[in-house]
Amino acid sequence: MYISMNGELMAPEEARLSPFEHGYMYGLGVFETLRVYKGYPFLYKDHLKRLSEGIKEIGIDTEITEQYFYEEIERVVKANEWLDAYVRFNVSAGEGPLGLPVESYTDPQTIIYTKPLQEKAMPVEKQAVTLTLRRNSPEGDIRLKSHHFLNNILGKKELKNRADVEGIFLTDEGHVAEGIVSNIFWVKNGELYTPTINTGILNGVTRQYILRLANELNIPVHEGYFSKEELQAADMAFITNSIQEIVPLSAVDDISYESPATSLIAELQAEYKRHRFYLSSYKELTGKKGNANDMEK
């Protein structure tokens, strides 16, 4: 197995980080997880945009070009001889003195991790459980995909590692927020609902894709502040992330949903499958549904 560290391919056991690495000491780092399909990194431009915004927000003075981002992911995946893979592109602040500096970091550490994925290993359906632990507020104005994952880990511990269940966070005010590693959507009377990013959730790349796709398919969308009871009153619901894609929920707590086999969820899943072999950004959606030939582009 190979990783990429600062542009150099190496075995994981060869990688070294300074004990003064501020990504380790203070959690100053951001990352993106994305999925590669037959060698193609789906929605890579959107992942790079969010990564670049996070880098700037935490004060790392560097630029990752689109060409480098794409080619380095491709290089690591090819080195491991994987066509379908999970990729984590991680950028941390780099080495610094003890204490909390206000100056920009100029020598960040970039690590690309990968592992093989098989579609048959992805969940077809999950249950959801409302967590008693509340979603913490973002560290800054918006939630970054950063190294600050304690809230997520404590939520996962509350579930006791149940792989078939996703935990759903509520905000301190009692509004539906997001899953431990996902965004959440639900359907009521043919219309789509999802929490607003003003609740403090991560603006997931797959979330942004779904919102644009729904608009192109003329599906009404409502972003807002919603109660747990409104979620439970839905006709059906699903969660999204860049690795598991679109996963229908069979139930939230003790409230069951109808089967999504011939539903709006199935329509979104079908479009996702058509796009994932060639779409570099959700902004490229044109309103025209894909076709079988698109899968080979």
mmCIF file with all atom_site columns, C-alpha atoms in Angstrom, residues 35 117-124:
data_model
loop_
_atom_site.group_PDB
_atom_site.id
_atom_site.type_symbol
_atom_site.label_atom_id
_atom_site.label_alt_id
_atom_site.label_comp_id
_atom_site.label_asym_id
_atom_site.label_entity_id
_atom_site.label_seq_id
_atom_site.pdbx_PDB_ins_code
_atom_site.Cartn_x
_atom_site.Cartn_y
_atom_site.Cartn_z
_atom_site.occupancy
_atom_site.B_iso_or_equiv
_atom_site.pdbx_formal_charge
_atom_site.auth_seq_id
_atom_site.auth_comp_id
_atom_site.auth_asym_id
_atom_site.auth_atom_id
_atom_site.pdbx_PDB_model_num
ATOM 1 C CA . ARG A 1 35  ? -14.673 8.397  -4.042 1.00 0.00 ? 35  ARG A CA 1
ATOM 2 C CA . LEU A 1 117 ? -13.834 0.089  -2.192 1.00 0.00 ? 117 LEU A CA 1
ATOM 3 C CA . GLN A 1 118 ? -16.380 -2.265 -3.642 1.00 0.00 ? 118 GLN A CA 1
ATOM 4 C CA . GLU A 1 119 ? -19.909 -1.159 -4.410 1.00 0.00 ? 119 GLU A CA 1
ATOM 5 C CA . LYS A 1 120 ? -21.341 -4.377 -3.014 1.00 0.00 ? 120 LYS A CA 1
ATOM 6 C CA . ALA A 1 121 ? -19.842 -3.461 0.367  1.00 0.00 ? 121 ALA A CA 1
ATOM 7 C CA . MET A 1 122 ? -21.796 -0.190 0.560  1.00 0.00 ? 122 MET A CA 1
ATOM 8 C CA . PRO A 1 123 ? -24.995 -0.100 2.669  1.00 0.00 ? 123 PRO A CA 1
ATOM 9 C CA . VAL A 1 124 ? -28.260 -0.439 0.767  1.00 0.00 ? 124 VAL A CA 1
#
